[in-house]
Coordinates of C-alpha atoms and ligand atoms in Angstrom, one line a residue:
M238 CA 125.1 172.8 74.6
A239 CA 124.6 174.5 71.6
E240 CA 123.0 173.0 68.6
Q241 CA 124.6 174.7 65.6
P242 CA 128.1 175.1 64.7
T243 CA 129.5 178.2 64.3
N244 CA 131.3 179.7 61.4
R245 CA 134.7 179.7 63.4
V246 CA 134.6 176.3 61.8
Q247 CA 136.7 175.9 59.0
Q248 CA 137.2 173.1 56.7
E249 CA 140.3 172.5 55.0
G250 CA 140.2 172.8 51.4
S251 CA 137.9 174.1 49.1
P252 CA 135.9 177.3 50.2
R253 CA 133.2 176.0 48.4
E254 CA 129.7 176.9 50.0
P255 CA 127.1 174.0 50.8
G256 CA 125.7 172.3 47.6
A257 CA 127.4 175.0 45.5
S258 CA 128.9 171.9 43.3
P259 CA 127.9 168.5 42.4
A260 CA 130.8 166.5 41.9
R261 CA 130.4 165.5 37.9
P262 CA 127.2 166.0 36.5
G263 CA 125.6 163.5 35.2
R264 CA 127.3 160.7 37.5
P265 CA 125.2 159.4 39.8
I266 CA 126.9 159.4 43.5
I267 CA 126.3 156.1 45.2
V268 CA 127.2 155.7 48.8
Q269 CA 127.8 151.8 49.9
K270 CA 128.2 151.4 54.2
Y271 CA 130.3 148.4 54.9
G272 CA 130.0 147.1 58.6
G273 CA 132.4 145.3 61.1
S274 CA 131.6 142.0 59.4
S275 CA 132.1 142.8 56.5
V276 CA 135.7 144.0 56.5
A277 CA 136.7 141.5 59.2
D278 CA 140.0 141.0 57.8
V279 CA 142.0 141.5 55.3
D280 CA 140.9 138.6 52.9
K281 CA 137.1 140.3 53.4
I282 CA 138.4 144.1 52.6
G283 CA 139.4 142.7 49.1
K284 CA 135.9 141.1 48.8
V285 CA 134.7 144.9 49.6
A286 CA 137.0 146.3 47.2
D287 CA 136.0 144.2 44.6
R288 CA 132.4 145.0 44.8
V289 CA 133.5 148.9 45.0
V290 CA 135.6 148.9 42.1
A291 CA 132.4 146.8 40.3
A292 CA 130.1 150.1 41.0
K293 CA 132.9 152.4 39.8
R294 CA 133.3 150.6 36.4
A295 CA 129.1 150.6 36.1
G296 CA 129.6 154.3 35.9
N297 CA 128.9 155.7 39.5
D298 CA 130.6 158.0 41.7
V299 CA 131.7 155.8 44.7
V300 CA 131.9 156.7 48.5
V301 CA 132.3 154.3 51.0
V302 CA 131.8 154.7 54.5
V303 CA 133.7 151.6 56.8
S304 CA 133.0 150.5 60.3
A305 CA 135.8 149.0 62.3
M306 CA 137.1 145.7 61.8
G307 CA 134.9 142.8 63.5
K308 CA 134.7 143.4 67.2
T309 CA 137.6 146.4 67.3
T310 CA 135.3 148.6 68.7
D311 CA 134.3 146.3 71.7
G312 CA 138.2 145.5 72.2
L313 CA 139.1 149.2 72.4
L314 CA 136.0 149.6 74.9
A315 CA 137.5 147.0 76.7
L316 CA 141.3 148.1 77.1
A317 CA 139.9 151.2 77.9
R318 CA 137.8 150.1 81.0
Q319 CA 141.4 148.0 81.9
A320 CA 143.3 151.2 81.5
A321 CA 140.5 153.1 84.0
S322 CA 140.9 150.5 86.4
A323 CA 143.6 151.7 89.4
G324 CA 144.8 149.2 91.6
G325 CA 141.7 146.8 91.1
A326 CA 139.0 149.4 91.5
A327 CA 136.6 150.1 88.2
A328 CA 136.0 153.0 87.5
D329 CA 134.5 154.8 84.1
P330 CA 136.8 156.0 81.2
P331 CA 136.3 159.8 80.3
R332 CA 134.2 160.0 77.0
R333 CA 136.4 162.6 75.1
E334 CA 139.2 159.9 75.5
L335 CA 137.0 157.2 74.2
D336 CA 136.3 159.0 71.6
M337 CA 140.0 159.7 70.7
L338 CA 140.3 156.2 71.1
L339 CA 137.3 154.7 69.5
S340 CA 137.9 156.7 66.2
T341 CA 140.8 154.8 65.5
G342 CA 139.3 151.6 64.9
E343 CA 137.4 153.2 61.7
R344 CA 140.7 154.7 60.5
V345 CA 142.6 151.2 60.3
S346 CA 139.7 150.0 58.0
M347 CA 139.3 153.2 55.9
A348 CA 143.3 153.3 55.2
L349 CA 143.3 149.2 54.4
L350 CA 140.4 149.4 52.0
S351 CA 141.5 152.2 50.1
I352 CA 145.2 150.5 49.5
A353 CA 143.3 147.3 48.4
I354 CA 141.0 149.2 45.8
Q355 CA 144.9 150.9 45.0
A356 CA 145.8 147.8 44.6
R357 CA 143.2 146.6 42.0
G358 CA 144.4 149.5 39.8
F359 CA 141.9 152.7 40.6
E360 CA 142.4 155.9 42.1
A361 CA 141.3 156.3 45.9
I362 CA 141.8 158.2 48.8
S363 CA 140.6 157.8 52.6
F364 CA 139.2 160.6 55.3
T365 CA 138.7 160.6 58.8
G366 CA 135.5 161.9 59.7
S367 CA 136.6 165.2 60.8
Q368 CA 138.1 165.5 57.3
S369 CA 134.5 164.1 55.4
G370 CA 133.4 167.6 57.0
I371 CA 131.3 165.5 59.6
L372 CA 130.2 168.4 62.1
T373 CA 128.7 167.3 65.5
N374 CA 127.7 168.5 68.7
D375 CA 129.5 168.1 71.9
R376 CA 128.1 164.8 73.3
H377 CA 130.8 162.5 73.7
F378 CA 130.7 159.2 72.5
D379 CA 126.9 159.8 71.6
A380 CA 127.4 162.8 68.9
R381 CA 124.4 163.8 66.8
I382 CA 125.2 165.4 63.3
I383 CA 124.4 168.9 62.9
E384 CA 125.8 169.6 59.8
V385 CA 127.5 168.1 56.8
R386 CA 130.4 170.1 54.7
P387 CA 131.7 167.3 51.9
F388 CA 134.0 169.4 50.4
R389 CA 136.7 167.5 50.1
I390 CA 134.6 164.4 48.8
E391 CA 133.3 166.4 46.3
D392 CA 136.7 167.6 44.9
E393 CA 138.1 163.7 45.1
L394 CA 135.4 162.5 43.4
A395 CA 135.4 165.4 40.7
R396 CA 138.9 163.8 40.2
G397 CA 137.4 160.5 39.5
R398 CA 138.8 158.8 42.7
I399 CA 136.5 156.7 45.1
V400 CA 136.7 158.2 48.7
I401 CA 136.5 155.8 51.5
V402 CA 135.2 157.5 54.9
A403 CA 135.8 156.5 58.3
G404 CA 132.3 155.8 59.8
Y405 CA 131.2 156.3 63.6
Q406 CA 133.1 159.7 63.9
G407 CA 133.1 163.4 63.6
M408 CA 134.1 166.6 64.6
S409 CA 132.7 168.7 67.5
Y410 CA 132.4 172.8 66.7
R411 CA 134.8 172.8 69.1
R412 CA 137.1 170.7 67.1
E413 CA 137.0 168.0 69.0
I414 CA 137.0 164.3 67.6
T415 CA 133.6 162.9 68.5
T416 CA 131.6 159.6 68.0
L417 CA 128.0 159.4 66.6
G418 CA 126.8 156.3 69.2
R419 CA 127.4 152.5 68.6
G420 CA 126.1 151.3 65.3
G421 CA 127.0 155.3 63.9
S422 CA 128.8 154.2 60.5
D423 CA 125.0 153.8 59.4
T424 CA 124.4 157.5 60.0
T425 CA 127.7 158.6 58.6
A426 CA 126.2 156.8 55.6
V427 CA 123.1 158.2 55.6
A428 CA 124.0 161.9 56.3
L429 CA 126.9 161.8 53.6
A430 CA 124.3 160.5 50.9
A431 CA 121.9 163.4 52.0
A432 CA 125.0 166.0 51.4
L433 CA 126.2 164.5 48.8
S434 CA 122.2 164.2 46.6
A435 CA 123.3 160.4 46.2
E436 CA 121.3 158.2 44.5
R437 CA 121.3 155.9 47.1
C438 CA 122.8 154.6 50.0
E439 CA 123.2 151.0 50.4
I440 CA 123.8 149.4 53.9
Y441 CA 125.8 146.1 53.5
S442 CA 126.4 143.7 56.6
D443 CA 125.7 139.8 57.1
V444 CA 122.3 139.6 56.7
D445 CA 120.7 140.3 53.4
G446 CA 118.1 143.2 55.0
V447 CA 115.5 143.6 57.4
Y448 CA 113.2 141.3 58.9
S449 CA 110.3 140.9 61.0
A450 CA 112.4 140.0 63.9
D451 CA 116.1 139.3 64.6
P452 CA 116.4 136.1 62.8
R453 CA 119.4 134.8 64.9
V454 CA 116.7 134.8 67.8
V455 CA 113.6 134.1 65.6
P456 CA 114.6 131.9 63.7
D457 CA 110.9 131.8 61.4
A458 CA 111.5 135.8 61.1
R459 CA 110.1 137.0 57.5
H460 CA 112.1 139.1 55.3
L461 CA 110.8 142.4 54.9
P462 CA 111.2 143.7 50.9
E463 CA 109.9 147.3 51.4
L464 CA 109.7 149.2 54.6
D465 CA 108.6 152.6 55.8
A466 CA 111.3 154.6 57.4
A467 CA 109.2 155.7 60.2
V468 CA 108.2 151.9 61.0
L469 CA 112.4 151.1 60.4
Q470 CA 113.0 154.1 62.5
E471 CA 110.7 152.7 65.4
M472 CA 112.3 149.1 65.2
A473 CA 115.6 150.7 65.1
E474 CA 115.0 153.2 68.3
C475 CA 113.8 149.9 70.2
G476 CA 116.6 147.8 70.1
A477 CA 116.8 146.5 66.0
K478 CA 120.4 147.0 65.7
V479 CA 120.1 146.1 61.7
V480 CA 120.1 149.8 60.8
C481 CA 120.8 152.4 63.6
A482 CA 118.2 154.7 64.7
Q483 CA 119.8 158.1 64.0
A484 CA 120.6 156.6 60.3
V485 CA 117.4 156.3 59.7
E486 CA 115.8 159.5 61.0
W487 CA 118.1 161.2 58.5
A488 CA 117.0 158.6 55.9
R489 CA 113.6 160.0 56.7
R490 CA 114.0 163.8 57.2
S491 CA 116.4 163.8 53.5
G492 CA 114.2 161.5 51.7
V493 CA 117.6 159.5 50.7
A494 CA 116.0 155.5 49.8
L495 CA 118.0 152.9 52.0
Y496 CA 118.9 149.7 50.5
A497 CA 120.0 146.9 53.5
R498 CA 122.0 144.2 51.3
S499 CA 124.3 141.3 52.7
T500 CA 128.0 141.9 51.5
F501 CA 128.9 138.2 50.7
D502 CA 125.5 137.4 48.8
A503 CA 125.8 139.6 45.8
A504 CA 124.2 137.2 43.1
P505 CA 121.8 139.5 41.3
G506 CA 118.3 139.6 42.6
A507 CA 119.7 138.7 45.5
R508 CA 117.0 139.6 48.4
E509 CA 117.5 143.2 49.8
T510 CA 115.3 145.4 51.9
V511 CA 114.3 148.9 50.3
V512 CA 113.3 151.6 52.8
R513 CA 111.7 154.7 51.7
R514 CA 109.9 157.6 53.5
F515 CA 106.5 156.2 52.3
A516 CA 107.2 152.5 51.1
P517 CA 104.9 151.5 48.4
G518 CA 101.9 149.8 49.7
S519 CA 102.0 151.6 52.9
T520 CA 99.0 153.4 53.9
S521 CA 97.8 155.3 57.6
S522 CA 94.9 152.4 57.7
T523 CA 97.1 149.1 57.9
H524 CA 96.7 148.4 61.6
A525 CA 99.2 145.5 61.8
A526 CA 101.8 144.2 63.4
R527 CA 105.3 144.4 61.4
A528 CA 108.0 143.4 63.5
I529 CA 109.4 142.2 67.2
V530 CA 112.4 144.2 68.7
A531 CA 114.5 143.3 71.6
E532 CA 116.8 145.6 73.4
G533 CA 119.5 144.4 76.3
N534 CA 120.7 146.3 78.7
V535 CA 118.2 148.8 79.9
V536 CA 117.2 150.0 83.3
L537 CA 114.0 150.9 84.6
A538 CA 113.9 153.8 87.0
R539 CA 110.8 154.6 89.6
A540 CA 110.3 157.5 91.2
P541 CA 107.7 157.6 94.0
G542 CA 105.5 160.7 94.3
G543 CA 106.7 163.7 95.7
L544 CA 110.0 163.1 93.3
R545 CA 110.8 166.4 91.2
L546 CA 110.7 165.9 87.6
D547 CA 112.5 168.4 86.1
A548 CA 115.2 168.6 88.5
L549 CA 115.8 164.4 87.6
L550 CA 115.3 165.3 83.7
R551 CA 118.3 168.1 84.3
A552 CA 120.4 165.6 86.2
A553 CA 120.0 163.0 83.6
G554 CA 120.8 165.5 80.6
E555 CA 124.0 166.5 82.5
L556 CA 124.9 163.1 82.8
G557 CA 124.8 162.3 79.2
L558 CA 121.8 159.9 79.9
G559 CA 119.1 159.1 77.4
F560 CA 115.5 158.3 78.3
R561 CA 112.3 157.0 76.9
D562 CA 108.8 155.7 77.5
L563 CA 108.3 158.1 80.9
S564 CA 104.9 158.4 82.5
F565 CA 104.8 160.5 85.4
G566 CA 101.7 161.4 87.4
P567 CA 101.2 162.8 91.1
G568 CA 101.4 159.2 92.3
G569 CA 104.8 159.0 91.1
G570 CA 106.2 157.9 88.0
A571 CA 108.9 155.9 86.0
F572 CA 111.0 155.6 82.2
V573 CA 113.4 153.8 80.6
I574 CA 117.0 154.4 80.5
P575 CA 119.1 152.4 77.6
L576 CA 122.5 151.7 78.1
L577 CA 123.9 151.4 74.9
N578 CA 125.8 154.5 74.7
V579 CA 126.3 155.4 77.9
P580 CA 130.1 154.2 78.8
D581 CA 129.9 155.8 82.5
W582 CA 126.9 154.1 84.4
Q583 CA 128.2 153.3 87.5
G584 CA 129.4 157.1 87.7
A585 CA 126.0 158.5 86.8
K586 CA 124.1 155.8 88.8
R587 CA 125.9 156.9 92.0
Q588 CA 125.1 160.8 90.8
L589 CA 121.5 160.2 90.2
V590 CA 120.9 158.2 93.4
A591 CA 122.8 161.0 95.3
L592 CA 120.7 163.6 93.9
Q593 CA 117.3 161.9 93.8
P594 CA 117.7 159.2 97.1
S595 CA 114.5 158.2 96.3
L596 CA 114.7 157.0 93.0
E597 CA 114.6 153.0 92.5
L598 CA 116.8 151.5 89.6
D599 CA 116.1 147.9 88.0
E600 CA 119.4 146.9 86.2
G601 CA 119.5 143.8 84.4
L602 CA 116.6 144.0 82.4
A603 CA 115.5 143.9 78.4
S604 CA 112.6 146.0 76.2
V605 CA 110.9 143.5 74.0
S606 CA 108.2 145.5 71.7
V607 CA 106.2 144.7 68.9
V608 CA 106.6 147.6 66.2
G609 CA 103.9 148.2 63.5
D610 CA 100.7 150.9 62.9
G611 CA 97.5 151.5 65.0
L612 CA 98.5 149.1 67.4
T613 CA 96.2 151.2 70.0
A614 CA 93.4 151.8 67.8
T615 CA 91.5 149.2 69.4
A616 CA 92.5 147.4 73.3
S617 CA 92.9 144.1 71.6
P618 CA 96.5 144.0 70.5
L619 CA 97.6 145.2 73.8
S620 CA 95.2 142.7 75.5
R621 CA 96.7 140.0 73.7
F622 CA 100.2 141.0 74.3
I623 CA 100.0 141.0 77.9
E624 CA 98.0 137.6 77.5
V625 CA 100.4 135.9 75.6
L626 CA 103.4 136.9 78.1
G627 CA 101.5 136.1 80.7
G628 CA 100.5 132.6 79.5
A629 CA 104.5 132.1 79.1
G630 CA 105.1 132.9 82.9
I631 CA 106.6 136.5 81.7
A632 CA 105.8 139.1 84.1
P633 CA 106.6 142.5 82.6
R634 CA 107.8 145.1 85.1
F635 CA 106.8 147.8 83.0
T636 CA 104.2 148.2 79.6
V637 CA 103.5 151.1 77.2
A638 CA 101.4 151.4 74.3
S639 CA 101.7 153.5 71.5
P640 CA 99.9 153.5 67.9
L641 CA 103.3 152.3 66.6
R642 CA 104.6 150.0 69.7
L643 CA 103.6 147.9 72.5
G644 CA 106.5 147.2 74.8
A645 CA 107.4 145.5 78.0
L646 CA 110.5 145.4 80.2
V647 CA 111.4 142.0 80.9
D648 CA 114.2 140.1 82.9
A649 CA 117.2 139.6 80.3
A650 CA 116.7 136.1 80.7
D651 CA 112.9 136.1 79.2
A652 CA 113.7 138.1 76.2
A653 CA 114.3 135.9 73.6
P654 CA 111.4 133.6 74.4
A655 CA 109.3 136.4 74.8
Q656 CA 110.8 137.5 70.8
R657 CA 109.4 133.9 69.7
L658 CA 106.5 133.6 71.4
L659 CA 105.2 137.5 70.2
H660 CA 106.4 137.0 66.4
A661 CA 104.4 133.7 66.5
T662 CA 101.2 135.7 68.1
F663 CA 101.7 138.6 65.7
V664 CA 103.8 138.5 62.9
A665 CA 103.4 134.9 61.9
P666 CA 100.7 133.1 63.5
Ligands
ADP915 P1 127.3 145.6 60.7 O1 128.7 145.4 61.5 O2 127.4 145.2 59.6 O3 126.5 147.2 61.3 P2 124.7 144.8 62.8 O4 125.5 143.4 63.6 O5 124.9 146.1 63.3 O6 125.6 144.8 61.3 O7 123.6 144.6 62.3 C1 123.3 143.1 61.4 C2 122.9 142.2 62.6 O8 121.8 142.3 63.2 C3 122.3 141.1 62.0 O9 123.4 140.1 62.2 C4 121.3 140.7 62.7 O10 121.4 139.9 63.9 C5 120.6 141.8 63.5 N1 119.2 142.1 63.5 C6 118.5 142.5 64.9 N2 117.6 142.8 64.3 C7 117.1 142.4 63.1 C8 116.3 142.5 62.2 N3 114.9 142.7 62.3 N4 116.6 142.2 60.7 C9 117.6 141.9 60.6 N5 118.8 141.7 61.0 C10 118.4 142.3 62.4
LIG916 N1 132.4 150.4 64.9 C1 131.4 151.0 65.3 C2 130.5 150.1 66.6 O1 131.1 148.8 66.5 C3 130.3 151.7 64.6 C4 129.7 151.1 63.8 O2 130.2 149.8 63.3 O3 128.7 151.4 62.9 O4 129.7 150.7 66.9
MG917 MG1 125.9 147.7 62.6

């Protein structure tokens, strides 16, 4: 799979070289991203339009990235599964067609928001991911952005227009429509902010920033006003969906500052979380737990000794499966497969087992993690982690430890109590 776009990819619009022309000298560019709950109906889209117009009135050039309305992406996925089950037998829809289908969700919200902004007397134009110059690799359903060529956006900003971009999608170097993995509108926003040298990237959702745990699960989770991008990336990789992991990775690499805010709690001075490469006050010597995160729908793959790791990983790669927490030795090994971005697990599972019949796959699991800094500097955080879960009768199937994370795989039903216990032990004792 080629990771570099070829020069055969020609963007429509200006032939300018990347970075050759800032939109309008002296006017800061702000990228705002509004998630599904923020654009769930036309009323809410109107409120978002008011906020966008206010940012424009304040003297900024504004680029807005939108997600699909409400739970549209889940609804489209369900339709695809229905269409794929012929004669009652369930089957996995092909990934290419899923991308064609799912990318329509964001197109609906981009056009509605552009219409709502124009109705307020401001000039606006909407663009799909490919029109915005988001170029990706060809891994359908879970593509990675490899280059951003935002010429058309720059041209429209220079004309004084507000630009609305459909999040979560791009175009591969084969000119195929791709999607960026669940939650991928965040990635569109940060990658565009980096390519446009934006002053900042504001991520608006139904929560006023990042907390020390999912506030829906842990009621006394603490608001985190400032956070290091490395810590947030680890949180996102392990399931905290407040900002998607690939987006944080872009922010880390490009130095774009992220502001996570609530869409509907916009009073001046409202709470927010600012995420920077190095948050003020963070030092390499802080040995501390910062947050508890969990991810449902993960599979534990266990391989007895004698199994060829290289063959297994090659098969996983061909099937488009990601993995983490791999350990392997002469006696065997194990790794974790997150299923969030695997729309065709039933087929992939059959092929994996056909290739490696001794592979054991435990499904219906969740991972719970303590994320922080220096967590393996001594043995004590890990021994407390094991004791706390064991004391509550929660038996991890698999435990991992690194300086940034202590993690365990537990039965899905134990995930919520485990998060509350770990939060009370490590974050808010
Ligand atoms: P959007 O649709 O706007 O992208 P998401 O649903 O993807 O929003 O993300 C916001 C949700 O993330 C919140 O409603 C919250 O339940 C969840 N969440 C999980 N972990 C955290 C955390 N550590 N801090 C804040 N929110 C979190
Ligand atoms: N609509 C997509 C999803 O539900 C992308 C996003 O919301 O960021 O995953
Ligand atoms: Mg999201």
